[in-house]
Amino acid sequence: MSRLIATIGILFVLLTGSMTAIAAQGTPVAGGGLLAELGLPEVVITADETGFVIPDDVAAGTILLTLENTAPFPMGFSLIQLPEGVSPEELMPPAPEAGATPAAEGPPPEEGFPPVLYDSTWAGGAFAMPGATGQSVVTLASGEWLLVTPPDAGLPPQSFTVSDEAGETADIDIETTAIELDNFQINLPDQIQAGPQVFEVTNIGEQPHEMFISMTPERLTVEEAEALLLMAPDAAPDPNLPNPEEFVEAGFILPISTDQSTLVEMNMAPGHYVAVCFLPDQDSSQPHAALGMVTIFSVGAEGEEVEPPASPVPAEHASH
């Protein structure tokens, strides 16, 4: 099981970036109550230092997912449903042949991840600061699900069952900021205004996608964004490029699969941002951001019109 935890743990690092960094910056990643006004069936998951308590009566359908964090540190999770007939143990690498050198714990990042994870359903998740509550709207099909935490939490994946019986339904009648995640493009509206709002994020691509958002001191150019993505993680800052250490994490959308949508409340300050997807590509194992899934955008103050979003040419449309 340790290999399973390592496999999912490494993937979760790429999915969520650094929750600790967001906590250190004190950047708000959610607003304050717009989702609760929708009247959706609510599933409350509580967290403390020892783990998560999941209700026994989770019903299929679209729900308001609420995380109540009583731990003294940030807590978050992603929800994954493996394909029918696949058990969590099948994510573990095969045992080495007799006499072979034992493999390192977990798959090397350059080898990608078990293909079954690309065929699994990623439904989003929730995140909350210490002593706070985090919410999102997700859709869960009936069956077995995994609640997966980042590896620094030291917690194994938790399984839970979603019943066939659908819960009470409610119409989602709220103004949203519509965002589409494609292969390999983040499609944002031309204008995003500052303040509390609900991001409605839909995956129209063929692979799972996420969206990690950072605020930048100045608006990046496409060329600067591409150059920063090519830098080694331990490289010294390039004086000719913006310093990534000055970027402030502003929030993230946890991974969702093809045809999945999630609602997340955000509180956007006026300024400049960059959104990226770090998930590894199924074919090349490169981060999606390296294939063009990075978008530069600005948020205007009330009534202010800003420059529309800009992105590199996605890999599948680039000339070779």
PDB file of C-alpha atoms in Angstrom:
ATOM      1  CA  MET A   1       0.000   0.000   0.000  1.00  0.00           C
ATOM      2  CA  SER A   2       2.975   2.337   0.532  1.00  0.00           C
ATOM      3  CA  ARG A   3       3.620   2.334  -3.218  1.00  0.00           C
ATOM      4  CA  LEU A   4      -0.011   3.228  -3.833  1.00  0.00           C
ATOM      5  CA  ILE A   5       0.240   6.171  -1.452  1.00  0.00           C
ATOM      6  CA  ALA A   6       3.461   7.312  -3.129  1.00  0.00           C
ATOM      7  CA  THR A   7       1.931   7.020  -6.607  1.00  0.00           C
ATOM      8  CA  ILE A   8      -1.123   9.102  -5.767  1.00  0.00           C
ATOM      9  CA  GLY A   9       0.899  11.397  -3.517  1.00  0.00           C
ATOM     10  CA  ILE A  10       3.317  12.430  -6.273  1.00  0.00           C
ATOM     11  CA  LEU A  11       0.397  13.066  -8.587  1.00  0.00           C
ATOM     12  CA  PHE A  12      -1.348  15.199  -5.961  1.00  0.00           C
ATOM     13  CA  VAL A  13       1.747  17.393  -5.622  1.00  0.00           C
ATOM     14  CA  LEU A  14       1.494  18.215  -9.315  1.00  0.00           C
ATOM     15  CA  LEU A  15      -2.234  18.730  -9.074  1.00  0.00           C
ATOM     16  CA  THR A  16      -2.414  21.170  -6.228  1.00  0.00           C
ATOM     17  CA  GLY A  17       0.910  22.959  -6.203  1.00  0.00           C
ATOM     18  CA  SER A  18       1.610  24.031  -2.617  1.00  0.00           C
ATOM     19  CA  MET A  19      -1.201  24.498  -0.130  1.00  0.00           C
ATOM     20  CA  THR A  20       1.370  25.539   2.446  1.00  0.00           C
ATOM     21  CA  ALA A  21       2.545  28.350   0.174  1.00  0.00           C
ATOM     22  CA  ILE A  22      -0.985  29.656  -0.168  1.00  0.00           C
ATOM     23  CA  ALA A  23      -1.372  29.601   3.593  1.00  0.00           C
ATOM     24  CA  ALA A  24       1.907  31.451   4.092  1.00  0.00           C
ATOM     25  CA  GLN A  25       0.919  34.185   1.658  1.00  0.00           C
ATOM     26  CA  GLY A  26      -2.443  34.599   3.349  1.00  0.00           C
ATOM     27  CA  THR A  27      -4.123  34.921  -0.050  1.00  0.00           C
ATOM     28  CA  PRO A  28      -7.878  34.340   0.005  1.00  0.00           C
ATOM     29  CA  VAL A  29      -8.759  31.387  -2.210  1.00  0.00           C
ATOM     30  CA  ALA A  30     -12.491  31.549  -1.703  1.00  0.00           C
ATOM     31  CA  GLY A  31     -15.255  33.979  -1.009  1.00  0.00           C
ATOM     32  CA  GLY A  32     -17.862  33.822   1.690  1.00  0.00           C
ATOM     33  CA  GLY A  33     -21.121  32.048   1.082  1.00  0.00           C
ATOM     34  CA  LEU A  34     -22.339  32.369  -2.496  1.00  0.00           C
ATOM     35  CA  LEU A  35     -22.342  28.586  -3.002  1.00  0.00           C
ATOM     36  CA  ALA A  36     -24.330  28.000   0.181  1.00  0.00           C
ATOM     37  CA  GLU A  37     -27.158  30.075  -1.289  1.00  0.00           C
ATOM     38  CA  LEU A  38     -27.737  27.527  -4.071  1.00  0.00           C
ATOM     39  CA  GLY A  39     -29.742  25.186  -1.858  1.00  0.00           C
ATOM     40  CA  LEU A  40     -27.894  22.055  -2.998  1.00  0.00           C
ATOM     41  CA  PRO A  41     -27.682  18.902  -0.878  1.00  0.00           C
ATOM     42  CA  GLU A  42     -24.671  19.368   1.399  1.00  0.00           C
ATOM     43  CA  VAL A  43     -22.007  16.815   2.306  1.00  0.00           C
ATOM     44  CA  VAL A  44     -19.904  17.983   5.257  1.00  0.00           C
ATOM     45  CA  ILE A  45     -16.457  16.442   5.720  1.00  0.00           C
ATOM     46  CA  THR A  46     -14.547  17.370   8.861  1.00  0.00           C
ATOM     47  CA  ALA A  47     -10.776  17.357   9.214  1.00  0.00           C
ATOM     48  CA  ASP A  48      -8.407  17.339  12.160  1.00  0.00           C
ATOM     49  CA  GLU A  49      -4.790  16.316  12.721  1.00  0.00           C
ATOM     50  CA  THR A  50      -5.671  12.630  12.379  1.00  0.00           C
ATOM     51  CA  GLY A  51      -7.578  12.738   9.102  1.00  0.00           C
ATOM     52  CA  PHE A  52     -11.049  13.209   7.679  1.00  0.00           C
ATOM     53  CA  VAL A  53     -14.502  12.108   8.802  1.00  0.00           C
ATOM     54  CA  ILE A  54     -16.734  11.322   5.834  1.00  0.00           C
ATOM     55  CA  PRO A  55     -20.513  10.883   6.276  1.00  0.00           C
ATOM     56  CA  ASP A  56     -21.955   7.414   5.776  1.00  0.00           C
ATOM     57  CA  ASP A  57     -24.881   8.675   3.685  1.00  0.00           C
ATOM     58  CA  VAL A  58     -23.324  10.340   0.621  1.00  0.00           C
ATOM     59  CA  ALA A  59     -25.877  10.213  -2.213  1.00  0.00           C
ATOM     60  CA  ALA A  60     -25.142  10.474  -5.922  1.00  0.00           C
ATOM     61  CA  GLY A  61     -25.698  13.757  -7.712  1.00  0.00           C
ATOM     62  CA  THR A  62     -24.547  17.361  -7.615  1.00  0.00           C
ATOM     63  CA  ILE A  63     -23.691  18.392  -4.062  1.00  0.00           C
ATOM     64  CA  LEU A  64     -22.316  21.254  -2.029  1.00  0.00           C
ATOM     65  CA  LEU A  65     -19.058  19.816  -0.687  1.00  0.00           C
ATOM     66  CA  THR A  66     -18.080  21.444   2.602  1.00  0.00           C
ATOM     67  CA  LEU A  67     -14.762  20.901   4.367  1.00  0.00           C
ATOM     68  CA  GLU A  68     -14.637  22.002   8.014  1.00  0.00           C
ATOM     69  CA  ASN A  69     -10.992  22.152   9.046  1.00  0.00           C
ATOM     70  CA  THR A  70     -10.321  21.992  12.785  1.00  0.00           C
ATOM     71  CA  ALA A  71      -6.624  21.193  12.276  1.00  0.00           C
ATOM     72  CA  PRO A  72      -4.001  23.885  13.018  1.00  0.00           C
ATOM     73  CA  PHE A  73      -2.734  23.693   9.436  1.00  0.00           C
ATOM     74  CA  PRO A  74      -4.294  23.816   5.931  1.00  0.00           C
ATOM     75  CA  MET A  75      -6.137  20.697   4.799  1.00  0.00           C
ATOM     76  CA  GLY A  76      -7.429  19.702   1.393  1.00  0.00           C
ATOM     77  CA  PHE A  77      -8.268  16.724  -0.750  1.00  0.00           C
ATOM     78  CA  SER A  78      -9.104  15.577  -4.247  1.00  0.00           C
ATOM     79  CA  LEU A  79     -11.875  13.082  -5.097  1.00  0.00           C
ATOM     80  CA  ILE A  80     -11.135  10.202  -7.481  1.00  0.00           C
ATOM     81  CA  GLN A  81     -13.334   7.365  -8.720  1.00  0.00           C
ATOM     82  CA  LEU A  82     -11.389   4.523 -10.307  1.00  0.00           C
ATOM     83  CA  PRO A  83     -12.874   2.752 -13.355  1.00  0.00           C
ATOM     84  CA  GLU A  84     -15.368  -0.007 -12.619  1.00  0.00           C
ATOM     85  CA  GLY A  85     -13.641  -3.197 -11.635  1.00  0.00           C
ATOM     86  CA  VAL A  86     -10.332  -1.512 -10.742  1.00  0.00           C
ATOM     87  CA  SER A  87      -9.165  -1.669  -7.137  1.00  0.00           C
ATOM     88  CA  PRO A  88      -6.749   0.810  -5.539  1.00  0.00           C
ATOM     89  CA  GLU A  89      -4.180  -1.977  -5.221  1.00  0.00           C
ATOM     90  CA  GLU A  90      -3.994  -2.189  -9.028  1.00  0.00           C
ATOM     91  CA  LEU A  91      -2.284   1.219  -9.057  1.00  0.00           C
ATOM     92  CA  MET A  92       0.708  -0.392  -7.411  1.00  0.00           C
ATOM     93  CA  PRO A  93       3.627  -1.280  -9.706  1.00  0.00           C
ATOM     94  CA  PRO A  94       4.146  -5.032 -10.294  1.00  0.00           C
ATOM     95  CA  ALA A  95       6.490  -6.779  -7.876  1.00  0.00           C
ATOM     96  CA  PRO A  96      10.073  -7.051  -9.208  1.00  0.00           C
ATOM     97  CA  GLU A  97      11.206 -10.394 -10.547  1.00  0.00           C
ATOM     98  CA  ALA A  98      13.356 -12.606  -8.342  1.00  0.00           C
ATOM     99  CA  GLY A  99      16.902 -11.279  -8.221  1.00  0.00           C
ATOM    100  CA  ALA A 100      15.971  -7.869  -9.669  1.00  0.00           C
ATOM    101  CA  THR A 101      17.071  -4.658  -7.984  1.00  0.00           C
ATOM    102  CA  PRO A 102      14.145  -3.281  -5.925  1.00  0.00           C
ATOM    103  CA  ALA A 103      12.523  -0.203  -7.474  1.00  0.00           C
ATOM    104  CA  ALA A 104      12.346   3.086  -5.615  1.00  0.00           C
ATOM    105  CA  GLU A 105       9.127   3.914  -3.816  1.00  0.00           C
ATOM    106  CA  GLY A 106       6.648   5.377  -6.282  1.00  0.00           C
ATOM    107  CA  PRO A 107       7.032   5.828 -10.041  1.00  0.00           C
ATOM    108  CA  PRO A 108       9.765   8.152 -11.326  1.00  0.00           C
ATOM    109  CA  PRO A 109       8.078  11.356 -12.538  1.00  0.00           C
ATOM    110  CA  GLU A 110       9.585  11.001 -16.020  1.00  0.00           C
ATOM    111  CA  GLU A 111       7.730   7.696 -16.461  1.00  0.00           C
ATOM    112  CA  GLY A 112       4.357   9.291 -15.945  1.00  0.00           C
ATOM    113  CA  PHE A 113       1.594   7.677 -13.911  1.00  0.00           C
ATOM    114  CA  PRO A 114      -0.474   4.509 -14.144  1.00  0.00           C
ATOM    115  CA  PRO A 115      -2.764   4.788 -17.197  1.00  0.00           C
ATOM    116  CA  VAL A 116      -5.759   3.951 -15.023  1.00  0.00           C
ATOM    117  CA  LEU A 117      -5.496   7.394 -13.419  1.00  0.00           C
ATOM    118  CA  TYR A 118      -6.229   8.981 -16.800  1.00  0.00           C
ATOM    119  CA  ASP A 119      -9.298   6.768 -17.146  1.00  0.00           C
ATOM    120  CA  SER A 120     -10.496   7.576 -13.634  1.00  0.00           C
ATOM    121  CA  THR A 121     -13.051  10.243 -12.766  1.00  0.00           C
ATOM    122  CA  TRP A 122     -11.640  13.336 -11.065  1.00  0.00           C
ATOM    123  CA  ALA A 123     -14.489  15.313  -9.506  1.00  0.00           C
ATOM    124  CA  GLY A 124     -12.628  18.217  -7.894  1.00  0.00           C
ATOM    125  CA  GLY A 125     -12.280  18.559  -4.145  1.00  0.00           C
ATOM    126  CA  ALA A 126     -12.078  21.039  -1.299  1.00  0.00           C
ATOM    127  CA  PHE A 127      -9.498  23.058   0.642  1.00  0.00           C
ATOM    128  CA  ALA A 128      -9.700  24.996   3.903  1.00  0.00           C
ATOM    129  CA  MET A 129      -7.362  27.092   6.014  1.00  0.00           C
ATOM    130  CA  PRO A 130      -6.881  26.248   9.731  1.00  0.00           C
ATOM    131  CA  GLY A 131     -10.106  26.680  11.641  1.00  0.00           C
ATOM    132  CA  ALA A 132     -11.966  27.663   8.469  1.00  0.00           C
ATOM    133  CA  THR A 133     -14.447  26.172   6.011  1.00  0.00           C
ATOM    134  CA  GLY A 134     -13.954  25.542   2.303  1.00  0.00           C
ATOM    135  CA  GLN A 135     -16.639  24.711  -0.227  1.00  0.00           C
ATOM    136  CA  SER A 136     -17.110  23.645  -3.822  1.00  0.00           C
ATOM    137  CA  VAL A 137     -19.883  22.156  -5.915  1.00  0.00           C
ATOM    138  CA  VAL A 138     -19.069  18.740  -7.360  1.00  0.00           C
ATOM    139  CA  THR A 139     -20.947  15.913  -9.060  1.00  0.00           C
ATOM    140  CA  LEU A 140     -20.492  12.364  -7.772  1.00  0.00           C
ATOM    141  CA  ALA A 141     -21.656   9.192  -9.512  1.00  0.00           C
ATOM    142  CA  SER A 142     -22.636   6.191  -7.453  1.00  0.00           C
ATOM    143  CA  GLY A 143     -19.917   3.718  -6.495  1.00  0.00           C
ATOM    144  CA  GLU A 144     -16.630   3.696  -4.638  1.00  0.00           C
ATOM    145  CA  TRP A 145     -14.530   6.877  -4.368  1.00  0.00           C
ATOM    146  CA  LEU A 146     -11.112   7.806  -2.976  1.00  0.00           C
ATOM    147  CA  LEU A 147     -10.376  10.922  -0.930  1.00  0.00           C
ATOM    148  CA  VAL A 148      -6.715  11.751  -1.637  1.00  0.00           C
ATOM    149  CA  THR A 149      -4.587  14.187   0.362  1.00  0.00           C
ATOM    150  CA  PRO A 150      -1.190  15.760  -0.378  1.00  0.00           C
ATOM    151  CA  PRO A 151       1.756  13.632   0.765  1.00  0.00           C
ATOM    152  CA  ASP A 152       2.926  16.103   3.411  1.00  0.00           C
ATOM    153  CA  ALA A 153      -0.317  15.388   5.282  1.00  0.00           C
ATOM    154  CA  GLY A 154       0.975  11.855   5.941  1.00  0.00           C
ATOM    155  CA  LEU A 155      -2.508  10.392   5.405  1.00  0.00           C
ATOM    156  CA  PRO A 156      -3.390   7.430   3.176  1.00  0.00           C
ATOM    157  CA  PRO A 157      -6.250   7.695   0.673  1.00  0.00           C
ATOM    158  CA  GLN A 158      -9.651   7.125   2.273  1.00  0.00           C
ATOM    159  CA  SER A 159     -12.379   5.212   0.477  1.00  0.00           C
ATOM    160  CA  PHE A 160     -16.088   5.939   0.756  1.00  0.00           C
ATOM    161  CA  THR A 161     -19.271   4.845  -0.970  1.00  0.00           C
ATOM    162  CA  VAL A 162     -21.714   7.017  -2.896  1.00  0.00           C
ATOM    163  CA  SER A 163     -25.157   5.419  -2.902  1.00  0.00           C
ATOM    164  CA  ASP A 164     -27.281   4.801  -5.988  1.00  0.00           C
ATOM    165  CA  GLU A 165     -30.118   6.777  -4.472  1.00  0.00           C
ATOM    166  CA  ALA A 166     -29.860  10.324  -5.760  1.00  0.00           C
ATOM    167  CA  GLY A 167     -30.094  13.089  -3.226  1.00  0.00           C
ATOM    168  CA  GLU A 168     -32.461  16.010  -3.331  1.00  0.00           C
ATOM    169  CA  THR A 169     -31.911  18.207  -6.349  1.00  0.00           C
ATOM    170  CA  ALA A 170     -31.868  21.961  -6.714  1.00  0.00           C
ATOM    171  CA  ASP A 171     -31.503  24.266  -9.662  1.00  0.00           C
ATOM    172  CA  ILE A 172     -28.159  26.021  -9.959  1.00  0.00           C
ATOM    173  CA  ASP A 173     -29.338  29.566 -10.560  1.00  0.00           C
ATOM    174  CA  ILE A 174     -26.399  31.877 -10.042  1.00  0.00           C
ATOM    175  CA  GLU A 175     -24.266  34.153 -12.191  1.00  0.00           C
ATOM    176  CA  THR A 176     -20.892  32.525 -12.805  1.00  0.00           C
ATOM    177  CA  THR A 177     -17.545  33.201 -14.462  1.00  0.00           C
ATOM    178  CA  ALA A 178     -17.431  30.425 -17.062  1.00  0.00           C
ATOM    179  CA  ILE A 179     -14.029  28.794 -17.672  1.00  0.00           C
ATOM    180  CA  GLU A 180     -13.202  25.883 -19.974  1.00  0.00           C
ATOM    181  CA  LEU A 181     -10.195  23.569 -19.668  1.00  0.00           C
ATOM    182  CA  ASP A 182      -9.198  22.050 -23.001  1.00  0.00           C
ATOM    183  CA  ASN A 183      -6.232  20.192 -24.491  1.00  0.00           C
ATOM    184  CA  PHE A 184      -4.077  22.267 -23.942  1.00  0.00           C
ATOM    185  CA  GLN A 185      -5.753  25.583 -23.303  1.00  0.00           C
ATOM    186  CA  ILE A 186      -7.404  27.469 -20.455  1.00  0.00           C
ATOM    187  CA  ASN A 187     -10.300  29.440 -21.933  1.00  0.00           C
ATOM    188  CA  LEU A 188     -11.188  32.468 -19.821  1.00  0.00           C
ATOM    189  CA  PRO A 189     -13.682  35.253 -20.542  1.00  0.00           C
ATOM    190  CA  ASP A 190     -12.199  38.455 -21.966  1.00  0.00           C
ATOM    191  CA  GLN A 191     -13.160  40.409 -18.843  1.00  0.00           C
ATOM    192  CA  ILE A 192     -13.079  39.260 -15.208  1.00  0.00           C
ATOM    193  CA  GLN A 193     -14.081  41.821 -12.617  1.00  0.00           C
ATOM    194  CA  ALA A 194     -12.693  42.002  -9.096  1.00  0.00           C
ATOM    195  CA  GLY A 195     -14.569  40.782  -6.046  1.00  0.00           C
ATOM    196  CA  PRO A 196     -16.306  37.633  -4.801  1.00  0.00           C
ATOM    197  CA  GLN A 197     -17.595  35.457  -7.619  1.00  0.00           C
ATOM    198  CA  VAL A 198     -18.214  31.855  -8.589  1.00  0.00           C
ATOM    199  CA  PHE A 199     -15.907  30.208 -11.104  1.00  0.00           C
ATOM    200  CA  GLU A 200     -17.774  27.560 -13.108  1.00  0.00           C
ATOM    201  CA  VAL A 201     -14.983  25.384 -14.492  1.00  0.00           C
ATOM    202  CA  THR A 202     -15.716  22.695 -17.100  1.00  0.00           C
ATOM    203  CA  ASN A 203     -13.277  20.228 -18.613  1.00  0.00           C
ATOM    204  CA  ILE A 204     -13.913  19.917 -22.359  1.00  0.00           C
ATOM    205  CA  GLY A 205     -10.573  18.222 -23.016  1.00  0.00           C
ATOM    206  CA  GLU A 206      -9.688  14.556 -23.318  1.00  0.00           C
ATOM    207  CA  GLN A 207      -7.543  14.361 -20.172  1.00  0.00           C
ATOM    208  CA  PRO A 208      -7.995  15.443 -16.548  1.00  0.00           C
ATOM    209  CA  HIS A 209      -7.080  19.107 -16.010  1.00  0.00           C
ATOM    210  CA  GLU A 210      -6.604  21.527 -13.121  1.00  0.00           C
ATOM    211  CA  MET A 211      -6.076  25.271 -12.819  1.00  0.00           C
ATOM    212  CA  PHE A 212      -3.444  26.758 -10.502  1.00  0.00           C
ATOM    213  CA  ILE A 213      -3.627  30.575 -10.288  1.00  0.00           C
ATOM    214  CA  SER A 214      -0.866  32.977  -9.228  1.00  0.00           C
ATOM    215  CA  MET A 215      -0.937  36.765  -9.015  1.00  0.00           C
ATOM    216  CA  THR A 216       2.010  38.510 -10.688  1.00  0.00           C
ATOM    217  CA  PRO A 217       3.387  42.010  -9.950  1.00  0.00           C
ATOM    218  CA  GLU A 218       3.085  42.952 -13.612  1.00  0.00           C
ATOM    219  CA  ARG A 219       1.290  41.347 -16.531  1.00  0.00           C
ATOM    220  CA  LEU A 220       3.484  38.659 -18.068  1.00  0.00           C
ATOM    221  CA  THR A 221       4.011  38.346 -21.789  1.00  0.00           C
ATOM    222  CA  VAL A 222       3.481  34.994 -23.472  1.00  0.00           C
ATOM    223  CA  GLU A 223       7.218  34.824 -24.151  1.00  0.00           C
ATOM    224  CA  GLU A 224       8.035  35.440 -20.472  1.00  0.00           C
ATOM    225  CA  ALA A 225       5.591  32.762 -19.359  1.00  0.00           C
ATOM    226  CA  GLU A 226       7.094  30.223 -21.758  1.00  0.00           C
ATOM    227  CA  ALA A 227      10.642  31.082 -20.661  1.00  0.00           C
ATOM    228  CA  LEU A 228       9.730  30.718 -16.975  1.00  0.00           C
ATOM    229  CA  LEU A 229       8.228  27.280 -17.622  1.00  0.00           C
ATOM    230  CA  LEU A 230      11.490  26.133 -19.210  1.00  0.00           C
ATOM    231  CA  MET A 231      13.566  27.129 -16.167  1.00  0.00           C
ATOM    232  CA  ALA A 232      14.839  24.357 -13.909  1.00  0.00           C
ATOM    233  CA  PRO A 233      13.142  24.343 -10.481  1.00  0.00           C
ATOM    234  CA  ASP A 234      16.429  25.097  -8.707  1.00  0.00           C
ATOM    235  CA  ALA A 235      17.675  27.691 -11.228  1.00  0.00           C
ATOM    236  CA  ALA A 236      18.720  31.132 -10.026  1.00  0.00           C
ATOM    237  CA  PRO A 237      16.351  33.964 -11.032  1.00  0.00           C
ATOM    238  CA  ASP A 238      17.010  35.283 -14.517  1.00  0.00           C
ATOM    239  CA  PRO A 239      17.476  39.076 -14.322  1.00  0.00           C
ATOM    240  CA  ASN A 240      15.825  39.358 -17.736  1.00  0.00           C
ATOM    241  CA  LEU A 241      12.641  37.644 -16.547  1.00  0.00           C
ATOM    242  CA  PRO A 242      10.068  38.310 -13.800  1.00  0.00           C
ATOM    243  CA  ASN A 243      11.047  36.673 -10.519  1.00  0.00           C
ATOM    244  CA  PRO A 244       8.673  33.766  -9.704  1.00  0.00           C
ATOM    245  CA  GLU A 245       9.437  34.284  -6.011  1.00  0.00           C
ATOM    246  CA  GLU A 246       7.426  37.500  -6.251  1.00  0.00           C
ATOM    247  CA  PHE A 247       4.336  35.652  -7.502  1.00  0.00           C
ATOM    248  CA  VAL A 248       1.535  35.168  -4.975  1.00  0.00           C
ATOM    249  CA  GLU A 249      -0.574  32.020  -5.076  1.00  0.00           C
ATOM    250  CA  ALA A 250      -4.179  33.079  -5.551  1.00  0.00           C
ATOM    251  CA  GLY A 251      -6.069  29.787  -5.624  1.00  0.00           C
ATOM    252  CA  PHE A 252      -6.603  26.596  -7.526  1.00  0.00           C
ATOM    253  CA  ILE A 253      -9.231  24.406  -9.092  1.00  0.00           C
ATOM    254  CA  LEU A 254      -8.644  20.800  -8.129  1.00  0.00           C
ATOM    255  CA  PRO A 255      -8.537  18.305 -11.029  1.00  0.00           C
ATOM    256  CA  ILE A 256     -11.654  17.425 -12.967  1.00  0.00           C
ATOM    257  CA  SER A 257     -12.114  14.884 -15.732  1.00  0.00           C
ATOM    258  CA  THR A 258     -13.613  15.167 -19.187  1.00  0.00           C
ATOM    259  CA  ASP A 259     -17.197  16.485 -19.123  1.00  0.00           C
ATOM    260  CA  GLN A 260     -16.938  17.236 -15.391  1.00  0.00           C
ATOM    261  CA  SER A 261     -17.695  20.665 -13.944  1.00  0.00           C
ATOM    262  CA  THR A 262     -17.079  22.242 -10.572  1.00  0.00           C
ATOM    263  CA  LEU A 263     -18.111  25.502  -8.940  1.00  0.00           C
ATOM    264  CA  VAL A 264     -15.624  27.289  -6.693  1.00  0.00           C
ATOM    265  CA  GLU A 265     -16.075  30.672  -5.043  1.00  0.00           C
ATOM    266  CA  MET A 266     -13.141  33.047  -5.563  1.00  0.00           C
ATOM    267  CA  ASN A 267     -12.400  36.545  -4.299  1.00  0.00           C
ATOM    268  CA  MET A 268     -10.310  38.187  -7.014  1.00  0.00           C
ATOM    269  CA  ALA A 269      -8.319  41.346  -6.346  1.00  0.00           C
ATOM    270  CA  PRO A 270      -7.613  43.752  -9.226  1.00  0.00           C
ATOM    271  CA  GLY A 271      -4.293  42.910 -10.833  1.00  0.00           C
ATOM    272  CA  HIS A 272      -2.480  40.498 -13.108  1.00  0.00           C
ATOM    273  CA  TYR A 273      -2.534  36.714 -12.974  1.00  0.00           C
ATOM    274  CA  VAL A 274      -1.272  33.564 -14.632  1.00  0.00           C
ATOM    275  CA  ALA A 275      -3.201  30.266 -14.687  1.00  0.00           C
ATOM    276  CA  VAL A 276      -1.542  26.942 -15.446  1.00  0.00           C
ATOM    277  CA  CYS A 277      -2.258  23.213 -15.468  1.00  0.00           C
ATOM    278  CA  PHE A 278       0.606  21.080 -14.141  1.00  0.00           C
ATOM    279  CA  LEU A 279      -0.886  17.630 -14.742  1.00  0.00           C
ATOM    280  CA  PRO A 280       1.402  15.330 -16.747  1.00  0.00           C
ATOM    281  CA  ASP A 281       0.398  14.552 -20.312  1.00  0.00           C
ATOM    282  CA  GLN A 282      -0.723  10.984 -20.882  1.00  0.00           C
ATOM    283  CA  ASP A 283       1.496  10.512 -23.943  1.00  0.00           C
ATOM    284  CA  SER A 284       4.624  12.544 -23.220  1.00  0.00           C
ATOM    285  CA  SER A 285       4.467  12.890 -19.387  1.00  0.00           C
ATOM    286  CA  GLN A 286       5.247  16.604 -19.859  1.00  0.00           C
ATOM    287  CA  PRO A 287       3.283  19.022 -17.675  1.00  0.00           C
ATOM    288  CA  HIS A 288       0.303  20.370 -19.585  1.00  0.00           C
ATOM    289  CA  ALA A 289       1.685  23.873 -19.025  1.00  0.00           C
ATOM    290  CA  ALA A 290       4.705  22.947 -21.162  1.00  0.00           C
ATOM    291  CA  LEU A 291       2.278  22.064 -23.969  1.00  0.00           C
ATOM    292  CA  GLY A 292       0.654  25.494 -23.924  1.00  0.00           C
ATOM    293  CA  MET A 293      -1.794  25.219 -21.016  1.00  0.00           C
ATOM    294  CA  VAL A 294      -0.888  28.549 -19.456  1.00  0.00           C
ATOM    295  CA  THR A 295      -3.024  31.681 -19.644  1.00  0.00           C
ATOM    296  CA  ILE A 296      -2.099  35.241 -18.697  1.00  0.00           C
ATOM    297  CA  PHE A 297      -5.011  37.409 -17.629  1.00  0.00           C
ATOM    298  CA  SER A 298      -5.888  40.568 -15.757  1.00  0.00           C
ATOM    299  CA  VAL A 299      -8.705  41.389 -13.349  1.00  0.00           C
ATOM    300  CA  GLY A 300     -10.153  44.858 -13.564  1.00  0.00           C
ATOM    301  CA  ALA A 301     -11.601  47.039 -10.852  1.00  0.00           C
ATOM    302  CA  GLU A 302     -15.316  47.805 -11.074  1.00  0.00           C
ATOM    303  CA  GLY A 303     -16.091  49.167 -14.542  1.00  0.00           C
ATOM    304  CA  GLU A 304     -12.469  48.867 -15.704  1.00  0.00           C
ATOM    305  CA  GLU A 305     -11.795  47.144 -19.034  1.00  0.00           C
ATOM    306  CA  VAL A 306      -8.558  45.173 -19.178  1.00  0.00           C
ATOM    307  CA  GLU A 307      -6.501  43.480 -21.867  1.00  0.00           C
ATOM    308  CA  PRO A 308      -7.991  40.079 -22.842  1.00  0.00           C
ATOM    309  CA  PRO A 309      -6.274  36.848 -21.779  1.00  0.00           C
ATOM    310  CA  ALA A 310      -3.304  35.570 -23.767  1.00  0.00           C
ATOM    311  CA  SER A 311      -1.841  32.086 -24.159  1.00  0.00           C
ATOM    312  CA  PRO A 312       0.834  30.235 -26.119  1.00  0.00           C
ATOM    313  CA  VAL A 313      -0.286  28.189 -29.106  1.00  0.00           C
ATOM    314  CA  PRO A 314      -1.461  24.822 -27.720  1.00  0.00           C
ATOM    315  CA  ALA A 315       0.754  21.889 -28.634  1.00  0.00           C
ATOM    316  CA  GLU A 316      -1.874  20.092 -30.684  1.00  0.00           C
ATOM    317  CA  HIS A 317      -2.270  23.192 -32.897  1.00  0.00           C
ATOM    318  CA  ALA A 318       1.403  24.099 -33.119  1.00  0.00           C
ATOM    319  CA  SER A 319       3.232  23.634 -36.382  1.00  0.00           C
ATOM    320  CA  HIS A 320       5.936  20.961 -36.465  1.00  0.00           C
TER     321      HIS A 320
END
